[in-house]
PDB file of C-alpha atoms in Angstrom:
ATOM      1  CA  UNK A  25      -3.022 -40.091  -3.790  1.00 43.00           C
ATOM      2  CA  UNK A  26      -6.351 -38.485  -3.680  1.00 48.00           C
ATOM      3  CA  UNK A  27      -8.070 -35.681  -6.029  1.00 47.00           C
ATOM      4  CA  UNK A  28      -7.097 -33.089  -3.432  1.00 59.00           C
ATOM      5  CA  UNK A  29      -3.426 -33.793  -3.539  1.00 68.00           C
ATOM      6  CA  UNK A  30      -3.374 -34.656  -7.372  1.00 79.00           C
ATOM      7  CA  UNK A  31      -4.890 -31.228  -7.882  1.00 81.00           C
ATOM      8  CA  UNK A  32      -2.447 -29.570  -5.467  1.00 83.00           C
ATOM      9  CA  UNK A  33       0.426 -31.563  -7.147  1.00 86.00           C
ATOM     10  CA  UNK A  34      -0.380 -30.005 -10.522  1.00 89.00           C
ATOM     11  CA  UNK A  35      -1.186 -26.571  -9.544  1.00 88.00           C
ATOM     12  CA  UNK A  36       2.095 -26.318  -7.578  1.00 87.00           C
ATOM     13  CA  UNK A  37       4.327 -27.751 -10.843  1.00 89.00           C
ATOM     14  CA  UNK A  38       2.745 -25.273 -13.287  1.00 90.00           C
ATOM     15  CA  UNK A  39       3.467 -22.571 -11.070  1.00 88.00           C
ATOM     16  CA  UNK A  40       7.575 -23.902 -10.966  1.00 88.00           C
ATOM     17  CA  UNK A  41       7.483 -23.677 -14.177  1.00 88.00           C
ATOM     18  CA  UNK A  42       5.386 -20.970 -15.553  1.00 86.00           C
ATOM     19  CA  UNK A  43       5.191 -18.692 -12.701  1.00 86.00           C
ATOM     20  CA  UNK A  44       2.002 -17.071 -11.516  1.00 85.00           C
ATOM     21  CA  UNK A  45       1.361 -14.661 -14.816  1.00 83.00           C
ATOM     22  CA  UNK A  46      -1.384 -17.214 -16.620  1.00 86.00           C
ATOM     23  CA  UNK A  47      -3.227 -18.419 -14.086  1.00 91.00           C
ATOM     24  CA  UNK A  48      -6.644 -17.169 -13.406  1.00 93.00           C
ATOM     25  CA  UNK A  49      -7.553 -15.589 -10.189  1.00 94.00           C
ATOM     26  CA  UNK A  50      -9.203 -18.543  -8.488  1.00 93.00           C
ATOM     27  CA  UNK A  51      -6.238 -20.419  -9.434  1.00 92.00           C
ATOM     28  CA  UNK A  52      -3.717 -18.101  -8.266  1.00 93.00           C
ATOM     29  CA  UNK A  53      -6.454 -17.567  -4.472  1.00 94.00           C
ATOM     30  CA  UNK A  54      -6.554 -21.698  -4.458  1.00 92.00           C
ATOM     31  CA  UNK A  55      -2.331 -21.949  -4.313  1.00 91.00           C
ATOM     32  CA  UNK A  56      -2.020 -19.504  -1.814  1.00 92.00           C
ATOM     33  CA  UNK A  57      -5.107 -21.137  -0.094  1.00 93.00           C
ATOM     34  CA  UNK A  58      -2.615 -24.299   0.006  1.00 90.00           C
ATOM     35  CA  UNK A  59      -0.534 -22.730   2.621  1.00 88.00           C
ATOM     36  CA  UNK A  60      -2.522 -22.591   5.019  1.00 87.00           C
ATOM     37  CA  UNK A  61      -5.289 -25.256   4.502  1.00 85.00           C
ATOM     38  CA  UNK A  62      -2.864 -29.007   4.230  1.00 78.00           C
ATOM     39  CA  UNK A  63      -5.713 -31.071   3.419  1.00 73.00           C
ATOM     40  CA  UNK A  64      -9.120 -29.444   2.264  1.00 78.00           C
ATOM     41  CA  UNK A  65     -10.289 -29.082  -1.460  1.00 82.00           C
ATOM     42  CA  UNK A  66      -9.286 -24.812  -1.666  1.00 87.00           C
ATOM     43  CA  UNK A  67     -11.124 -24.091  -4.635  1.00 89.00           C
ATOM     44  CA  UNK A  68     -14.771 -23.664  -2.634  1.00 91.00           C
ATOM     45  CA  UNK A  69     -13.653 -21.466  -0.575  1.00 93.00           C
ATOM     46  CA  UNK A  70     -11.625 -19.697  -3.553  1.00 93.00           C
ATOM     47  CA  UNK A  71     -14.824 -18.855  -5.175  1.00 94.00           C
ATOM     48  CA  UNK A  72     -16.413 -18.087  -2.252  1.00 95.00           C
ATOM     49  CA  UNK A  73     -13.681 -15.426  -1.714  1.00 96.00           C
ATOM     50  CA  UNK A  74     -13.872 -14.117  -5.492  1.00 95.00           C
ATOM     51  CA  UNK A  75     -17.656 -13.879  -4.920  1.00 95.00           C
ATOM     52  CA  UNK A  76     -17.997 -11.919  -1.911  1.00 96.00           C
ATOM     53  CA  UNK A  77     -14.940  -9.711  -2.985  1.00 95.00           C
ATOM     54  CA  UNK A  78     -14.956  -9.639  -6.813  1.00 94.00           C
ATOM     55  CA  UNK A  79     -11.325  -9.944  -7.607  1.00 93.00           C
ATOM     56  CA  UNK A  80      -7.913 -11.245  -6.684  1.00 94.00           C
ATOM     57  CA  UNK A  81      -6.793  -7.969  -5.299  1.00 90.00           C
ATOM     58  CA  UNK A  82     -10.026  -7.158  -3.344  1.00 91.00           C
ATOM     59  CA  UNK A  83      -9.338 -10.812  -0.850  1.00 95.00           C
ATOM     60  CA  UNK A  84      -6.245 -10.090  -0.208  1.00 93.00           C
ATOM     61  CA  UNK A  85      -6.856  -6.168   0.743  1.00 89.00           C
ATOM     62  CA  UNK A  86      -9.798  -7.408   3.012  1.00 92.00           C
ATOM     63  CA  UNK A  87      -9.440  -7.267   6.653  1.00 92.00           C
ATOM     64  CA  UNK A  88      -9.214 -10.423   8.903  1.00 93.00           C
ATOM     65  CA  UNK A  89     -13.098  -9.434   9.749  1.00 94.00           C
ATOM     66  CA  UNK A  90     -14.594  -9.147   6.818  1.00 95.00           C
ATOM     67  CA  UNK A  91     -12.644 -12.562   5.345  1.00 95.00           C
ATOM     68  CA  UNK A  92     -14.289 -14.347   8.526  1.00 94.00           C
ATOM     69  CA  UNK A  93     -17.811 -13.184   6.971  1.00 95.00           C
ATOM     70  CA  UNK A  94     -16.996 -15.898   4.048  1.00 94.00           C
ATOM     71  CA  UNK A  95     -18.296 -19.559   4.909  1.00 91.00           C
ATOM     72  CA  UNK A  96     -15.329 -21.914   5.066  1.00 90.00           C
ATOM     73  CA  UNK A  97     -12.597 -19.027   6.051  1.00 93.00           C
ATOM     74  CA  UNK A  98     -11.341 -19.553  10.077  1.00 91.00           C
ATOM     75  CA  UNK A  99      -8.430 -17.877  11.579  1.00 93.00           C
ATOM     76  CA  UNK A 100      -5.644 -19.519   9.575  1.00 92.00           C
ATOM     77  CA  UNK A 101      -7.024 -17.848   6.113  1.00 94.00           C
ATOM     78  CA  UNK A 102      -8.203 -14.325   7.743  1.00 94.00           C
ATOM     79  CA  UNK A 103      -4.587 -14.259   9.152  1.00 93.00           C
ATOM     80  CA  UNK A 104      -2.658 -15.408   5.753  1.00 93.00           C
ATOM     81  CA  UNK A 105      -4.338 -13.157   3.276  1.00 94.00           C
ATOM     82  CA  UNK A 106      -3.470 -10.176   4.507  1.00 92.00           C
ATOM     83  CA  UNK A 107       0.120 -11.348   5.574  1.00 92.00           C
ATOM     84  CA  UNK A 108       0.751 -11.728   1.536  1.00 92.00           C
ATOM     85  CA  UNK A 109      -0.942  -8.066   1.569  1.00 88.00           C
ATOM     86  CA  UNK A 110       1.450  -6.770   3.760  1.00 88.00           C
ATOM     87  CA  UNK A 111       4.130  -8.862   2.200  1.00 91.00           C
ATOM     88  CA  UNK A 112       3.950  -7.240  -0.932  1.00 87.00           C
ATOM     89  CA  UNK A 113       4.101  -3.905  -0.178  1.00 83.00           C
ATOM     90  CA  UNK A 114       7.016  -3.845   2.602  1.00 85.00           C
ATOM     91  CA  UNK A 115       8.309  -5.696  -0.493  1.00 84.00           C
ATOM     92  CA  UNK A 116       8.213  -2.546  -2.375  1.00 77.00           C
ATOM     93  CA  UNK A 117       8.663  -0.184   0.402  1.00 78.00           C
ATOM     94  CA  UNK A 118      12.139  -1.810   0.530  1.00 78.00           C
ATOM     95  CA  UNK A 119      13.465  -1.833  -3.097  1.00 69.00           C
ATOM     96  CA  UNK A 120      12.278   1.384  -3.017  1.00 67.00           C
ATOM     97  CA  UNK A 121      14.461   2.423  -0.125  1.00 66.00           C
ATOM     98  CA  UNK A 122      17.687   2.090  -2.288  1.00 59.00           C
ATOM     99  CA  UNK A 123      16.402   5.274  -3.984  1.00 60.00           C
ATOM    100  CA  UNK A 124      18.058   7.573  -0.945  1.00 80.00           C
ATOM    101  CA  UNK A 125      18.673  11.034  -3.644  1.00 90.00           C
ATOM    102  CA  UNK A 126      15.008  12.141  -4.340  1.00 93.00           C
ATOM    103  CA  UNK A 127      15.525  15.699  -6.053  1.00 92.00           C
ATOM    104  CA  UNK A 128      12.690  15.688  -8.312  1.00 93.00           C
ATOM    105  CA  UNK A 129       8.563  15.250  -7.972  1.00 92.00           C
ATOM    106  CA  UNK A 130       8.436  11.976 -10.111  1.00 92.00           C
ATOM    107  CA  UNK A 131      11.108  10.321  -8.372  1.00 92.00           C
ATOM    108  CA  UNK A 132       9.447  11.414  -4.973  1.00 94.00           C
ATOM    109  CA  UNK A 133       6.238   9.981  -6.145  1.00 93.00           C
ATOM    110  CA  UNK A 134       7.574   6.880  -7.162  1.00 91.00           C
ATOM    111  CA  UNK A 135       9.546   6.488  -4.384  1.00 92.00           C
ATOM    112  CA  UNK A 136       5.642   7.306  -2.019  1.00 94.00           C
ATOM    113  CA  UNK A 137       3.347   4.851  -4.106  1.00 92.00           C
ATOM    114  CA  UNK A 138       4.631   1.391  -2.649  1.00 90.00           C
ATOM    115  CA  UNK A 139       3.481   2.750   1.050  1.00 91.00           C
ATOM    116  CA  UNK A 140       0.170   2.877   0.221  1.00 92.00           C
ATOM    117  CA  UNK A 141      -0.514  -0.394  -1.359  1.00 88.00           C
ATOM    118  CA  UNK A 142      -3.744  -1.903  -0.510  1.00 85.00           C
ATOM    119  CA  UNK A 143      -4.719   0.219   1.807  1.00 87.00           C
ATOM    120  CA  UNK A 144      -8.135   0.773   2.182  1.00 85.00           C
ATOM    121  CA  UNK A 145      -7.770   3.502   5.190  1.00 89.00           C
ATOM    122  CA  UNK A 146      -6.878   7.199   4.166  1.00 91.00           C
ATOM    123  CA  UNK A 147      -3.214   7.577   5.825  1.00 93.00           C
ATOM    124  CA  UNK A 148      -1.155  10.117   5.825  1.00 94.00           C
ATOM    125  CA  UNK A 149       2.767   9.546   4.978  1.00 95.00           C
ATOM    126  CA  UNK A 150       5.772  12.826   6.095  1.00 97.00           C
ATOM    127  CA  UNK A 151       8.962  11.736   3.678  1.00 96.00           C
ATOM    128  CA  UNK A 152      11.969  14.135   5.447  1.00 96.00           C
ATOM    129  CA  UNK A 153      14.382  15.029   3.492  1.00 96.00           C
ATOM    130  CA  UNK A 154      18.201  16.871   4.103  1.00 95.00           C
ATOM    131  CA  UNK A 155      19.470  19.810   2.328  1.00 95.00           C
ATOM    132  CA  UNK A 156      20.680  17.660  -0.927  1.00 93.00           C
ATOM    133  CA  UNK A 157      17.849  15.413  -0.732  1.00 95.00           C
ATOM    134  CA  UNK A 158      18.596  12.730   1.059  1.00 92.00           C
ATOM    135  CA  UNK A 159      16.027  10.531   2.229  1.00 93.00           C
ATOM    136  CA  UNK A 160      16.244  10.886   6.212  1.00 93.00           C
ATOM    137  CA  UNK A 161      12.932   9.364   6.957  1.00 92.00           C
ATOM    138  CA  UNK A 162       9.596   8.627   5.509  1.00 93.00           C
ATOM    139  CA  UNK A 163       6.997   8.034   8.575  1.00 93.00           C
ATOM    140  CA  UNK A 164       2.934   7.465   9.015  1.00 93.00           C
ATOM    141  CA  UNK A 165       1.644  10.404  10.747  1.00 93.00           C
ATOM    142  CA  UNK A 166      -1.639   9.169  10.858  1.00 89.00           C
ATOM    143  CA  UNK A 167      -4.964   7.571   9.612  1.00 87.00           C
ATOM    144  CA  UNK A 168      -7.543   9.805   7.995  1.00 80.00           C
ATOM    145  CA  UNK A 169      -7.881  12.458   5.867  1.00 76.00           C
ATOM    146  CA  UNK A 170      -4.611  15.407   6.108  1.00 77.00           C
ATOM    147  CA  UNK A 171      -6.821  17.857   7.368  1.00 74.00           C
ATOM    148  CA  UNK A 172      -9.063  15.465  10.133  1.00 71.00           C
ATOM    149  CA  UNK A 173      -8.174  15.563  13.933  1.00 61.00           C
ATOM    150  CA  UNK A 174      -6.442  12.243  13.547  1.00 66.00           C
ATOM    151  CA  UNK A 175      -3.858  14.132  11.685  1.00 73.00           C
ATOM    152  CA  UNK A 176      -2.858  16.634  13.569  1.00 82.00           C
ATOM    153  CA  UNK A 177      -0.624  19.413  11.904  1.00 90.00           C
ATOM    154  CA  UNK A 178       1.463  20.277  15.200  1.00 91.00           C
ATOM    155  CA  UNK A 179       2.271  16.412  15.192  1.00 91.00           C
ATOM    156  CA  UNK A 180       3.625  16.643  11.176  1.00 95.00           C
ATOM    157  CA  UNK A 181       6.094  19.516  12.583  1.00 96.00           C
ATOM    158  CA  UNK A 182       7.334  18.002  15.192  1.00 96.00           C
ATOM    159  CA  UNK A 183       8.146  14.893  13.209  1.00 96.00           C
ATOM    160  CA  UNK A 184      10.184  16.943  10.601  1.00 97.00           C
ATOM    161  CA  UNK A 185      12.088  18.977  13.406  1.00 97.00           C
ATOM    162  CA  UNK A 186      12.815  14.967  15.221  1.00 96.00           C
ATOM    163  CA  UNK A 187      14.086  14.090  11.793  1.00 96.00           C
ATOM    164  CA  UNK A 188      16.204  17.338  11.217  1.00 96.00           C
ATOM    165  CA  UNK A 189      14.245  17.578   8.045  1.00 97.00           C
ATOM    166  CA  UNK A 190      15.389  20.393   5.520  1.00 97.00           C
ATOM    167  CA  UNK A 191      12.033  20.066   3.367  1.00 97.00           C
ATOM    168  CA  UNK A 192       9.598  17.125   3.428  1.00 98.00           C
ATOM    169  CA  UNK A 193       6.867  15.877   1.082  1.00 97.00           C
ATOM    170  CA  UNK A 194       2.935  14.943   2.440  1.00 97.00           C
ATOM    171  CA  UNK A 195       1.730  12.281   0.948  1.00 96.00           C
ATOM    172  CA  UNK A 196      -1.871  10.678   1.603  1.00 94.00           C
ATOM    173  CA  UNK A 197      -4.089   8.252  -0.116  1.00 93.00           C
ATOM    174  CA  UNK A 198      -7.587   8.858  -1.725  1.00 92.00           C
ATOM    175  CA  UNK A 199      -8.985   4.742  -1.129  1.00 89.00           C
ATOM    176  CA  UNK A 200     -11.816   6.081  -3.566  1.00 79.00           C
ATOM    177  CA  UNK A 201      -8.994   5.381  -6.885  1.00 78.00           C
ATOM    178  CA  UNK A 202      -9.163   9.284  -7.876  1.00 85.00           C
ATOM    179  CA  UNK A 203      -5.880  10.826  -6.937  1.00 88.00           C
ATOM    180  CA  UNK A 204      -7.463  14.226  -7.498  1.00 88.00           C
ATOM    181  CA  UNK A 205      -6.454  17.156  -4.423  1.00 91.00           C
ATOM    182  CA  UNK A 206      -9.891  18.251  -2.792  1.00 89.00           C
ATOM    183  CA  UNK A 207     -10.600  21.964  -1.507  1.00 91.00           C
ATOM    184  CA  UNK A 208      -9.386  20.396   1.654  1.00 89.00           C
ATOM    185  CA  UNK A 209      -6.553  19.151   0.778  1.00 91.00           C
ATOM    186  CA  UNK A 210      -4.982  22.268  -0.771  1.00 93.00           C
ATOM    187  CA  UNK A 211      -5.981  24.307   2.434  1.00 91.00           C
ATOM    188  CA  UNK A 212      -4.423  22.416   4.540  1.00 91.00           C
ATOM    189  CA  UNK A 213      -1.170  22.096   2.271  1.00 94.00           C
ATOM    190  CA  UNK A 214      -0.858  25.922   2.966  1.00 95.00           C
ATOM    191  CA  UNK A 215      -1.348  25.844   6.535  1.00 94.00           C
ATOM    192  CA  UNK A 216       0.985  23.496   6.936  1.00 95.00           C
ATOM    193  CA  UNK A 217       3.266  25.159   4.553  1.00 96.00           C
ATOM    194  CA  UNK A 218       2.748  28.204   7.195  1.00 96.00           C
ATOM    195  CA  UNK A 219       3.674  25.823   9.897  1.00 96.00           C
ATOM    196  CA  UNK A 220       6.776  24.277   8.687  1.00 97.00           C
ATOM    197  CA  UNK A 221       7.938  27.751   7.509  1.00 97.00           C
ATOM    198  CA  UNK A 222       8.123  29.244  10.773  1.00 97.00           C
ATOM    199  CA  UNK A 223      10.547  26.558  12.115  1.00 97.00           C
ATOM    200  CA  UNK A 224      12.541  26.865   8.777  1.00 97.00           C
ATOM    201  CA  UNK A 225      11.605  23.523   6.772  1.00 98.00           C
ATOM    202  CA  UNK A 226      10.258  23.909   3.176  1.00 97.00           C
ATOM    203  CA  UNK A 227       7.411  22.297   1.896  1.00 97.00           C
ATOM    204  CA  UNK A 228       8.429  20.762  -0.988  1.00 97.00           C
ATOM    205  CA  UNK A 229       5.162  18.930  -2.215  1.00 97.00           C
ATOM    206  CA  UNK A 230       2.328  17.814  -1.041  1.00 96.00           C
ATOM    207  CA  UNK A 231       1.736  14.450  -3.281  1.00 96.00           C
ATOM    208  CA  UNK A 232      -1.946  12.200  -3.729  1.00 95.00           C
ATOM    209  CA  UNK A 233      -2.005   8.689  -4.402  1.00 95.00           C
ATOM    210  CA  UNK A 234      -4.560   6.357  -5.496  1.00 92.00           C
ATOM    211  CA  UNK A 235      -3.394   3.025  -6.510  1.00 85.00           C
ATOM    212  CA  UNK A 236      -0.647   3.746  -8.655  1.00 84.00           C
ATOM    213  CA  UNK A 237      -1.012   7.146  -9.690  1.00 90.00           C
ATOM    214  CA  UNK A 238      -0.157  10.351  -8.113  1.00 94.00           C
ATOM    215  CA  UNK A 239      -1.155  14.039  -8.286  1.00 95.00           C
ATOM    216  CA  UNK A 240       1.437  16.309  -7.310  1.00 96.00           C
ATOM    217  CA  UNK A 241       0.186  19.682  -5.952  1.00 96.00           C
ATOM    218  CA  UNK A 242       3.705  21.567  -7.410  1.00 96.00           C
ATOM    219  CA  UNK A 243       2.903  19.960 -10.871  1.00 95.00           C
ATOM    220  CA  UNK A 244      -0.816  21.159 -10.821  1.00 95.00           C
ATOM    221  CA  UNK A 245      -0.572  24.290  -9.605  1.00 96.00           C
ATOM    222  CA  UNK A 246      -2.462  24.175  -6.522  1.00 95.00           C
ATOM    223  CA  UNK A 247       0.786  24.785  -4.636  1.00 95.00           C
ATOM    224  CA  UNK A 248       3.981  26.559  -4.757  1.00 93.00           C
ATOM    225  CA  UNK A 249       6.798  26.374  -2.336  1.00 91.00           C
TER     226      UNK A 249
END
């Protein structure tokens, strides 16, 4: 048995039987690096990932591109990471989908947050709900910031009236970590507010996210259904 596959060995029995919790972060990046490199000492490129990056997190929210900029990382690692990315959060998109009766801002929030995990885009989520709150749907409507082209408010309608939506929530990201609602941001809650209105669906909230906090625009005051 060589170094490699002693090392491997080891690192894969500690984490049967203590579980990923104490590890450090280029031991935790070297297991996962196992999966998709059989036979190569991982913990080069490991640190090479932790160097260009800075953290755990940061590799696996990277984009195929910008992993490829790292010596050592082909298409097998550039496709991996961001499959475990991905992973996670449909992860929590689903446990989170049990929670179908959303009648209150907190529960709406929590129910938002797991769509937006590591994403480094601003996106733009419509949850529809039915007249006893009742998850119907909960849909992208688009990258970029709620009031950008790329978000069009005409589109957010017409998604509510496909869903049969009684009220909805708007939820969108701020990448930057401060889930604090810009001038923009509460101007376009109103017009859309306006919009929804006059086809007889409430806006219920519009909600902010960065990582895992929220704003609510209800809670703050910035809106009022």
């Amino acid at each position: 048995m060589g170094v490699h596959d002693g090392h491997r060995k080891r690192l894969k029995a500690r984490f049967q039987e203590e579980g990923l919790e104490h590890f450090d972060e280029i031991n935790a990046l070297e297991l996962l690096l196992f999966y998709c490199i059989p036979r190569q000492d991982t913990n080069i490129i490991a640190h090479a990932l932790l160097e260009q990056f800075g953290t755990f997190a940061a590799v696996l929210e990277a984009s195929p591109s910008e992993l490829k900029k790292v010596k050592g990382v082909g298409d097998s690692i550039a496709g991996f990471l961001p499959l475990v990315m991905q992973t996670s959060r449909y992860y929590q998109v689903c446990r989170m989908k049990h929670a179908e009766i959303l009648p209150t801002v907190d529960k709406c929030g929590s129910y938002l947050v797991p769509y937006f995990i590591g994403r480094q885009n601003e996106t733009v989520y419509l949850l529809c709900l039915d007249a006893k709150c009742k998850v119907l749907c909960c849909k992208e409507a688009g990258e970029g910031s709620v009031n950008s082209a790329a978000v069009p408010i005409r589109r957010i309608v017409q998604m509510a009236l496909a869903a049969n939506a009684t009220s909805v929530v708007l939820a969108h990201n701020h990448p930057s970590g401060l889930a604090l609602p810009s001038a923009d941001d509460v101007q376009t809650t109103h017009a859309l507010a306006a919009a929804l209105k006059a086809v007889e669906i409430s806006l219920a909230d519009h909600i902010v996210i960065a990582d895992d906090d929220y704003v609510s625009m209800v809670q703050s005051g910035l809106y009022h259904p």
